[in-house]
GROMACS .gro file of C-alpha atoms in nm:
model
  371
    1MET     CA    1   0.245   0.234  -1.518
    2ASP     CA    2   0.425  -0.118  -1.493
    3LEU     CA    3   0.501  -0.117  -1.124
    4ALA     CA    4   0.669  -0.499  -1.105
    5PHE     CA    5   1.019  -0.296  -1.091
    6LEU     CA    6   0.909  -0.180  -0.750
    7HIS     CA    7   0.908  -0.597  -0.642
    8PRO     CA    8   1.257  -0.580  -0.452
    9LEU     CA    9   1.129  -0.327  -0.229
   10TYR     CA   10   0.854  -0.511  -0.047
   11GLU     CA   11   1.059  -0.855  -0.031
   12HIS     CA   12   1.197  -0.720   0.285
   13PRO     CA   13   1.044  -0.579   0.610
   14GLY     CA   14   1.078  -0.218   0.668
   15PRO     CA   15   1.131   0.025   0.788
   16TRP     CA   16   1.268   0.221   0.459
   17ALA     CA   17   1.439   0.497   0.394
   18SER     CA   18   1.240   0.699   0.103
   19VAL     CA   19   1.481   0.968  -0.070
   20TYR     CA   20   1.416   1.190  -0.377
   21VAL     CA   21   1.687   1.409  -0.480
   22ASP     CA   22   1.699   1.677  -0.718
   23THR     CA   23   1.959   1.719  -0.989
   24SER     CA   24   1.811   1.946  -1.228
   25ARG     CA   25   2.019   2.236  -1.185
   26HIS     CA   26   2.367   2.121  -1.329
   27ALA     CA   27   2.658   2.368  -1.288
   28GLU     CA   28   3.043   2.334  -1.219
   29ASP     CA   29   2.969   2.277  -0.848
   30THR     CA   30   2.715   2.000  -0.872
   31PRO     CA   31   2.913   1.754  -0.729
   32HIS     CA   32   2.983   2.011  -0.417
   33GLU     CA   33   2.588   2.084  -0.444
   34LEU     CA   34   2.524   1.692  -0.404
   35HIS     CA   35   2.771   1.635  -0.110
   36LEU     CA   36   2.548   1.889   0.060
   37THR     CA   37   2.262   1.732  -0.018
   38ALA     CA   38   2.362   1.394   0.078
   39GLN     CA   39   2.487   1.559   0.451
   40ALA     CA   40   2.136   1.720   0.462
   41MET     CA   41   1.950   1.421   0.357
   42SER     CA   42   2.178   1.175   0.577
   43ARG     CA   43   2.084   1.405   0.860
   44GLU     CA   44   1.708   1.403   0.798
   45LEU     CA   45   1.692   1.067   0.822
   46ALA     CA   46   1.880   1.032   1.135
   47ARG     CA   47   1.639   1.287   1.308
   48GLN     CA   48   1.361   1.062   1.186
   49GLY     CA   49   1.482   0.766   1.389
   50ALA     CA   50   1.715   0.584   1.075
   51ASP     CA   51   1.971   0.359   1.170
   52GLU     CA   52   2.349   0.497   1.088
   53ALA     CA   53   2.392   0.216   0.810
   54THR     CA   54   2.127   0.304   0.615
   55CYS     CA   55   2.204   0.689   0.681
   56ARG     CA   56   2.561   0.615   0.544
   57SER     CA   57   2.439   0.448   0.221
   58VAL     CA   58   2.212   0.711   0.139
   59GLU     CA   59   2.486   0.951   0.181
   60SER     CA   60   2.736   0.745  -0.041
   61ALA     CA   61   2.467   0.688  -0.332
   62ILE     CA   62   2.389   1.089  -0.330
   63GLU     CA   63   2.754   1.151  -0.361
   64GLU     CA   64   2.824   0.892  -0.653
   65LEU     CA   65   2.527   1.084  -0.849
   66GLY     CA   66   2.828   1.372  -0.857
   67HIS     CA   67   3.011   1.203  -1.124
   68SER     CA   68   2.721   1.179  -1.364
   69PRO     CA   69   2.413   1.350  -1.246
   70ASP     CA   70   2.092   1.288  -1.410
   71PRO     CA   71   1.854   1.549  -1.591
   72HIS     CA   72   1.610   1.586  -1.331
   73GLY     CA   73   1.647   1.344  -1.039
   74ARG     CA   74   1.676   1.023  -0.866
   75ALA     CA   75   1.490   0.813  -0.602
   76LEU     CA   76   1.656   0.635  -0.346
   77PHE     CA   77   1.476   0.344  -0.137
   78ALA     CA   78   1.683   0.173   0.121
   79ARG     CA   79   1.695  -0.034   0.411
   80ASP     CA   80   1.960  -0.215   0.654
   81GLY     CA   81   2.218  -0.030   0.532
   82ALA     CA   82   2.198  -0.112   0.126
   83VAL     CA   83   2.029   0.109  -0.165
   84VAL     CA   84   1.782  -0.188  -0.288
   85LEU     CA   85   1.638   0.071  -0.540
   86ASP     CA   86   1.724   0.368  -0.744
   87PRO     CA   87   1.473   0.464  -1.029
   88ARG     CA   88   1.550   0.810  -1.226
   89LEU     CA   89   1.314   1.035  -1.232
   90ALA     CA   90   1.153   1.267  -1.529
   91ARG     CA   91   1.103   1.523  -1.395
   92ALA     CA   92   1.248   1.708  -1.054
   93PRO     CA   93   1.103   1.668  -0.713
   94GLN     CA   94   0.847   1.945  -0.642
   95GLY     CA   95   1.009   2.147  -0.355
   96GLY     CA   96   1.341   1.997  -0.398
   97SER     CA   97   1.524   1.701  -0.223
   98HIS     CA   98   1.356   1.539   0.033
   99ALA     CA   99   1.370   1.233   0.232
  100GLU     CA  100   1.142   0.978   0.465
  101TRP     CA  101   1.171   0.718   0.744
  102GLY     CA  102   0.892   0.470   0.750
  103PRO     CA  103   0.740   0.122   0.779
  104LEU     CA  104   0.657   0.127   0.384
  105PRO     CA  105   0.904   0.304   0.104
  106ARG     CA  106   0.738   0.636  -0.001
  107VAL     CA  107   0.633   0.503  -0.377
  108GLY     CA  108   0.343   0.744  -0.443
  109PRO     CA  109   0.585   1.038  -0.562
  110LEU     CA  110   0.710   0.822  -0.832
  111LEU     CA  111   0.364   0.856  -1.015
  112ASP     CA  112   0.408   1.245  -1.071
  113LEU     CA  113   0.782   1.195  -1.106
  114ALA     CA  114   0.846   0.900  -1.299
  115GLY     CA  115   0.507   0.875  -1.410
  116GLU     CA  116   0.353   0.766  -1.772
  117GLU     CA  117   0.651   0.877  -1.982
  118PRO     CA  118   0.621   0.724  -2.313
  119VAL     CA  119   0.938   0.631  -2.506
  120ALA     CA  120   0.972   0.678  -2.849
  121ILE     CA  121   1.178   0.576  -3.179
  122VAL     CA  122   1.220   0.892  -3.392
  123ALA     CA  123   1.287   0.750  -3.724
  124TYR     CA  124   1.435   1.005  -3.964
  125ILE     CA  125   1.334   0.823  -4.312
  126ASP     CA  126   1.475   0.899  -4.643
  127ARG     CA  127   1.483   0.657  -4.995
  128LYS     CA  128   1.845   0.537  -4.909
  129GLY     CA  129   1.757   0.438  -4.544
  130ALA     CA  130   1.673   0.565  -4.189
  131ASP     CA  131   1.858   0.701  -3.847
  132PHE     CA  132   1.680   0.560  -3.530
  133GLU     CA  133   1.648   0.801  -3.238
  134LEU     CA  134   1.516   0.697  -2.889
  135ARG     CA  135   1.342   0.962  -2.702
  136SER     CA  136   1.244   0.979  -2.330
  137SER     CA  137   1.204   1.206  -2.045
  138LEU     CA  138   1.572   1.106  -1.997
  139GLY     CA  139   1.678   1.280  -2.331
  140SER     CA  140   1.792   1.115  -2.652
  141ARG     CA  141   2.046   0.873  -2.779
  142GLU     CA  142   2.084   0.706  -3.140
  143ALA     CA  143   1.911   0.392  -3.163
  144GLY     CA  144   2.034   0.251  -3.493
  145THR     CA  145   2.064   0.320  -3.881
  146VAL     CA  146   1.976   0.112  -4.152
  147VAL     CA  147   2.147   0.153  -4.486
  148GLY     CA  148   1.952   0.036  -4.797
  149GLN     CA  149   2.016  -0.008  -5.157
  150GLN     CA  150   2.193   0.290  -5.258
  151TRP     CA  151   2.120   0.228  -5.662
  152PRO     CA  152   1.884   0.352  -5.866
  153ILE     CA  153   1.687   0.553  -5.628
  154HIS     CA  154   1.582   0.850  -5.885
  155ARG     CA  155   1.325   0.854  -6.128
  156THR     CA  156   1.441   1.014  -6.464
  157SER     CA  157   1.239   1.274  -6.648
  158SER     CA  158   1.238   1.063  -7.001
  159VAL     CA  159   0.893   0.922  -7.096
  160ASP     CA  160   1.129   0.720  -7.380
  161TRP     CA  161   0.964   0.373  -7.329
  162SER     CA  162   1.339   0.243  -7.345
  163GLU     CA  163   1.362   0.397  -6.972
  164ARG     CA  164   1.037   0.170  -6.829
  165HIS     CA  165   1.301  -0.099  -6.721
  166PHE     CA  166   1.514   0.151  -6.549
  167GLN     CA  167   1.187   0.316  -6.352
  168LEU     CA  168   1.078  -0.032  -6.252
  169LYS     CA  169   1.443  -0.094  -6.095
  170VAL     CA  170   1.382   0.263  -5.887
  171GLU     CA  171   1.022   0.147  -5.785
  172ASN     CA  172   1.189  -0.189  -5.657
  173THR     CA  173   1.466  -0.011  -5.483
  174TRP     CA  174   1.236   0.192  -5.274
  175GLU     CA  175   1.017  -0.107  -5.198
  176HIS     CA  176   1.320  -0.292  -5.097
  177ASN     CA  177   1.465   0.009  -4.863
  178ALA     CA  178   1.121   0.053  -4.724
  179ALA     CA  179   1.110  -0.324  -4.627
  180GLU     CA  180   1.458  -0.295  -4.476
  181ILE     CA  181   1.361   0.016  -4.269
  182ALA     CA  182   0.997  -0.130  -4.154
  183ASP     CA  183   1.211  -0.503  -4.028
  184ALA     CA  184   1.479  -0.290  -3.825
  185LEU     CA  185   1.221  -0.048  -3.695
  186SER     CA  186   1.008  -0.342  -3.561
  187VAL     CA  187   1.326  -0.520  -3.427
  188CYS     CA  188   1.421  -0.197  -3.252
  189GLN     CA  189   1.071  -0.148  -3.070
  190GLU     CA  190   1.109  -0.491  -2.973
  191GLU     CA  191   1.449  -0.422  -2.811
  192THR     CA  192   1.366  -0.122  -2.657
  193ARG     CA  193   1.000  -0.145  -2.590
  194ALA     CA  194   0.888   0.138  -2.664
  195ASP     CA  195   0.567   0.293  -2.688
  196LEU     CA  196   0.570   0.502  -3.000
  197LEU     CA  197   0.702   0.537  -3.337
  198ILE     CA  198   0.719   0.846  -3.521
  199LEU     CA  199   0.827   0.884  -3.853
  200VAL     CA  200   1.000   1.192  -4.024
  201GLY     CA  201   1.026   1.189  -4.397
  202ASP     CA  202   0.832   1.245  -4.758
  203GLU     CA  203   0.506   1.151  -4.702
  204ARG     CA  204   0.549   0.867  -4.949
  205GLU     CA  205   0.846   0.720  -4.773
  206ARG     CA  206   0.653   0.721  -4.458
  207ARG     CA  207   0.376   0.528  -4.599
  208GLU     CA  208   0.562   0.277  -4.750
  209VAL     CA  209   0.696   0.205  -4.412
  210ARG     CA  210   0.429   0.227  -4.249
  211GLU     CA  211   0.262  -0.023  -4.464
  212ARG     CA  212   0.497  -0.266  -4.434
  213LEU     CA  213   0.530  -0.277  -4.033
  214PRO     CA  214   0.367  -0.559  -3.870
  215GLN     CA  215  -0.019  -0.581  -3.756
  216ARG     CA  216   0.057  -0.523  -3.378
  217LEU     CA  217   0.269  -0.218  -3.431
  218ARG     CA  218   0.020  -0.019  -3.661
  219ALA     CA  219  -0.194   0.160  -3.352
  220HIS     CA  220   0.194   0.274  -3.213
  221VAL     CA  221   0.269   0.453  -3.509
  222VAL     CA  222   0.234   0.869  -3.572
  223ASP     CA  223   0.365   1.082  -3.851
  224ALA     CA  224   0.547   1.399  -3.747
  225SER     CA  225   0.407   1.727  -3.877
  226HIS     CA  226   0.750   1.872  -3.954
  227GLY     CA  227   1.082   1.738  -4.131
  228ALA     CA  228   1.407   1.647  -4.006
  229GLY     CA  229   1.584   2.001  -4.078
  230SER     CA  230   1.280   2.193  -3.909
  231ARG     CA  231   1.339   2.373  -3.573
  232LEU     CA  232   0.958   2.281  -3.505
  233LEU     CA  233   1.007   1.883  -3.470
  234ASP     CA  234   1.145   1.877  -3.113
  235GLU     CA  235   0.766   2.044  -3.047
  236ASP     CA  236   0.611   1.780  -3.251
  237VAL     CA  237   0.760   1.482  -3.081
  238GLU     CA  238   0.690   1.651  -2.745
  239ARG     CA  239   0.336   1.683  -2.839
  240ILE     CA  240   0.298   1.335  -2.971
  241ARG     CA  241   0.437   1.199  -2.648
  242ALA     CA  242   0.210   1.414  -2.428
  243GLU     CA  243  -0.074   1.328  -2.605
  244HIS     CA  244   0.013   0.950  -2.607
  245VAL     CA  245   0.008   0.995  -2.183
  246HIS     CA  246  -0.328   1.194  -2.217
  247HIS     CA  247  -0.524   0.908  -2.421
  248HIS     CA  248  -0.395   0.639  -2.214
  249VAL     CA  249  -0.537   0.809  -1.880
  250GLU     CA  250  -0.831   0.880  -2.020
  251ASP     CA  251  -0.885   0.519  -2.126
  252GLU     CA  252  -0.826   0.410  -1.826
  253LEU     CA  253  -1.099   0.643  -1.676
  254ASP     CA  254  -1.356   0.525  -1.943
  255ARG     CA  255  -1.304   0.186  -1.808
  256PHE     CA  256  -1.313   0.302  -1.492
  257ARG     CA  257  -1.660   0.491  -1.530
  258ALA     CA  258  -1.777   0.191  -1.721
  259ALA     CA  259  -1.699  -0.039  -1.411
  260ARG     CA  260  -1.888   0.120  -1.185
  261THR     CA  261  -2.219   0.056  -1.312
  262PRO     CA  262  -2.348  -0.236  -1.148
  263ASP     CA  263  -2.386  -0.574  -1.349
  264ASP     CA  264  -2.718  -0.805  -1.358
  265ALA     CA  265  -2.612  -0.953  -1.055
  266GLY     CA  266  -2.584  -0.576  -0.886
  267ARG     CA  267  -2.176  -0.601  -0.863
  268ALA     CA  268  -1.977  -0.295  -0.957
  269GLY     CA  269  -1.680  -0.356  -1.108
  270ALA     CA  270  -1.490  -0.048  -0.980
  271VAL     CA  271  -1.468   0.123  -0.631
  272GLU     CA  272  -1.332   0.402  -0.462
  273GLY     CA  273  -1.275   0.533  -0.090
  274VAL     CA  274  -1.002   0.416   0.127
  275PRO     CA  275  -1.241   0.144   0.295
  276ALA     CA  276  -1.396  -0.022  -0.025
  277LEU     CA  277  -1.023  -0.030  -0.175
  278VAL     CA  278  -0.898  -0.207   0.177
  279GLU     CA  279  -1.143  -0.454   0.115
  280ALA     CA  280  -1.061  -0.518  -0.227
  281ALA     CA  281  -0.665  -0.532  -0.122
  282ARG     CA  282  -0.779  -0.805   0.147
  283GLU     CA  283  -0.934  -1.035  -0.128
  284HIS     CA  284  -0.665  -0.982  -0.400
  285ARG     CA  285  -0.920  -0.809  -0.625
  286LEU     CA  286  -0.718  -0.513  -0.704
  287GLU     CA  287  -0.684  -0.512  -1.109
  288GLU     CA  288  -0.588  -0.156  -1.191
  289LEU     CA  289  -0.562   0.157  -0.940
  290LEU     CA  290  -0.610   0.497  -1.039
  291ILE     CA  291  -0.441   0.784  -0.821
  292ARG     CA  292  -0.428   1.140  -0.803
  293PRO     CA  293  -0.103   1.201  -0.609
  294GLU     CA  294  -0.249   1.491  -0.435
  295GLY     CA  295  -0.569   1.354  -0.352
  296ALA     CA  296  -0.725   1.345  -0.019
  297ASP     CA  297  -0.774   0.984   0.031
  298ALA     CA  298  -0.419   0.917  -0.104
  299HIS     CA  299  -0.301   1.066   0.238
  300ARG     CA  300  -0.504   0.891   0.459
  301GLU     CA  301  -0.388   0.671   0.750
  302VAL     CA  302  -0.444   0.310   0.704
  303TRP     CA  303  -0.269   0.025   0.923
  304ILE     CA  304  -0.078  -0.262   0.767
  305GLY     CA  305   0.074  -0.573   0.866
  306GLU     CA  306   0.421  -0.776   0.780
  307ASP     CA  307   0.227  -0.920   0.468
  308PRO     CA  308   0.053  -0.720   0.163
  309ASP     CA  309  -0.290  -0.810   0.233
  310GLN     CA  310  -0.260  -0.733   0.578
  311LEU     CA  311  -0.429  -0.402   0.582
  312GLY     CA  312  -0.719  -0.261   0.753
  313VAL     CA  313  -0.900   0.124   0.790
  314ARG     CA  314  -0.878   0.115   1.182
  315ARG     CA  315  -0.569  -0.077   1.379
  316SER     CA  316  -0.866  -0.267   1.555
  317ASP     CA  317  -0.930  -0.445   1.213
  318LEU     CA  318  -0.598  -0.637   1.219
  319LYS     CA  319  -0.648  -0.721   1.571
  320ILE     CA  320  -0.947  -0.847   1.472
  321LEU     CA  321  -0.768  -1.078   1.187
  322GLY     CA  322  -0.520  -1.217   1.469
  323GLU     CA  323  -0.245  -0.950   1.347
  324ARG     CA  324  -0.021  -0.904   1.671
  325GLU     CA  325   0.242  -0.656   1.489
  326CYS     CA  326   0.092  -0.350   1.283
  327TRP     CA  327   0.183   0.006   1.207
  328PRO     CA  328   0.009   0.318   1.056
  329ALA     CA  329   0.098   0.376   0.629
  330ARG     CA  330  -0.025   0.622   0.408
  331ALA     CA  331  -0.311   0.488   0.184
  332ASP     CA  332  -0.188   0.491  -0.135
  333ASP     CA  333   0.179   0.340  -0.017
  334ALA     CA  334   0.011   0.058   0.166
  335LEU     CA  335  -0.239  -0.006  -0.144
  336ILE     CA  336   0.040  -0.011  -0.414
  337ARG     CA  337   0.256  -0.246  -0.213
  338SER     CA  338  -0.074  -0.479  -0.143
  339ALA     CA  339  -0.133  -0.446  -0.555
  340VAL     CA  340   0.225  -0.494  -0.659
  341MET     CA  341   0.292  -0.830  -0.438
  342THR     CA  342  -0.050  -0.982  -0.499
  343ASP     CA  343  -0.153  -0.854  -0.844
  344ALA     CA  344   0.126  -0.750  -1.015
  345ALA     CA  345   0.117  -0.935  -1.322
  346ALA     CA  346  -0.226  -0.780  -1.406
  347LEU     CA  347  -0.177  -0.423  -1.250
  348SER     CA  348  -0.125  -0.077  -1.414
  349LEU     CA  349  -0.111   0.249  -1.266
  350ALA     CA  350  -0.314   0.560  -1.404
  351PRO     CA  351  -0.218   0.915  -1.263
  352VAL     CA  352  -0.541   1.111  -1.268
  353ALA     CA  353  -0.542   1.477  -1.330
  354PRO     CA  354  -0.716   1.672  -1.054
  355ASP     CA  355  -0.989   1.816  -1.289
  356ALA     CA  356  -1.062   1.521  -1.449
  357GLN     CA  357  -1.435   1.397  -1.491
  358ASP     CA  358  -1.607   1.124  -1.293
  359ALA     CA  359  -1.265   1.043  -1.127
  360PRO     CA  360  -1.247   0.872  -0.787
  361ALA     CA  361  -1.392   1.177  -0.555
  362GLY     CA  362  -1.081   1.157  -0.304
  363GLY     CA  363  -0.827   1.065  -0.534
  364LEU     CA  364  -0.842   0.646  -0.503
  365GLY     CA  365  -0.998   0.428  -0.712
  366ALA     CA  366  -0.966   0.073  -0.855
  367ILE     CA  367  -1.092  -0.172  -1.121
  368LEU     CA  368  -1.170  -0.506  -1.009
  369ARG     CA  369  -1.099  -0.847  -1.102
  370TRP     CA  370  -1.359  -1.098  -1.027
  371LYS     CA  371  -1.290  -1.469  -0.858
   0.00000   0.00000   0.00000
């Protein structure tokens, strides 16, 4: 997950309201339910010490969701009377809507709820052109149509040599249309930044489009097992998206495992555990964080100062560094803030499954960069 979109949350000091709103239960009384949720979240923030203006801004933002509720939910991050960021969620919050008030935005749950959800372009291809559909965890929408040359597109059954010229025209039409589809698909991918291109159609048509795609997209192309009229196509698409996430996380874990082995100079390129991660964050050496959201280390308390690289395992660590003001925070939220603000250009974040082998023992690990 590219965490650059979190940058606005760390441009201003806290405290912050972090609210996760469940909108997955659609019904005629959804606006009324959201009205009740808005009041409940506002009361909970006030109970935890949030100022009145911030409580009102959160309540209004949740009320607004009643006009066009999201399929799963929304996260709201607010401070000083304004909602600063409100990303959509790919899954409903576990346990329903909840709110927290604290020195840092509570962004850890976004790993699970907004997670690595690949966007896919499903290309329905035939000899006359193609229709593109954009699929993500938030649903699907049309993404464009390609209309190729319409004639001639069918071979004749004649073996007469007089038909040779016509057959060549058919071949030329197919090739022209495949090139048109490939060009449009490439443009669509650039505009949507889709992670996957899923081709639906006859084997020959898929092959001819695939061969004409730019080299940079070849690794992103997957063929669907079922055609446009099959009721199993949706299952195909979701399976392909899930496999993409699994392979990505496994690749990152492989990098982590390999980096844990010390080099000839005795330096390991990966660390785990809160003390080692805090030290790496202070030195701006986090390249990639690996986090299991429910891991024991993610919940551990660390101490933070106003700047992203001001963090310590103990309060006394910051006092030694000369920090006069410091606050307790969760380890995962503190490390994410430090990484986003000091190493955002190189940072990605991989959620780690609980049963992953050789993963960080406490749920927190990092691949390091060396100065």
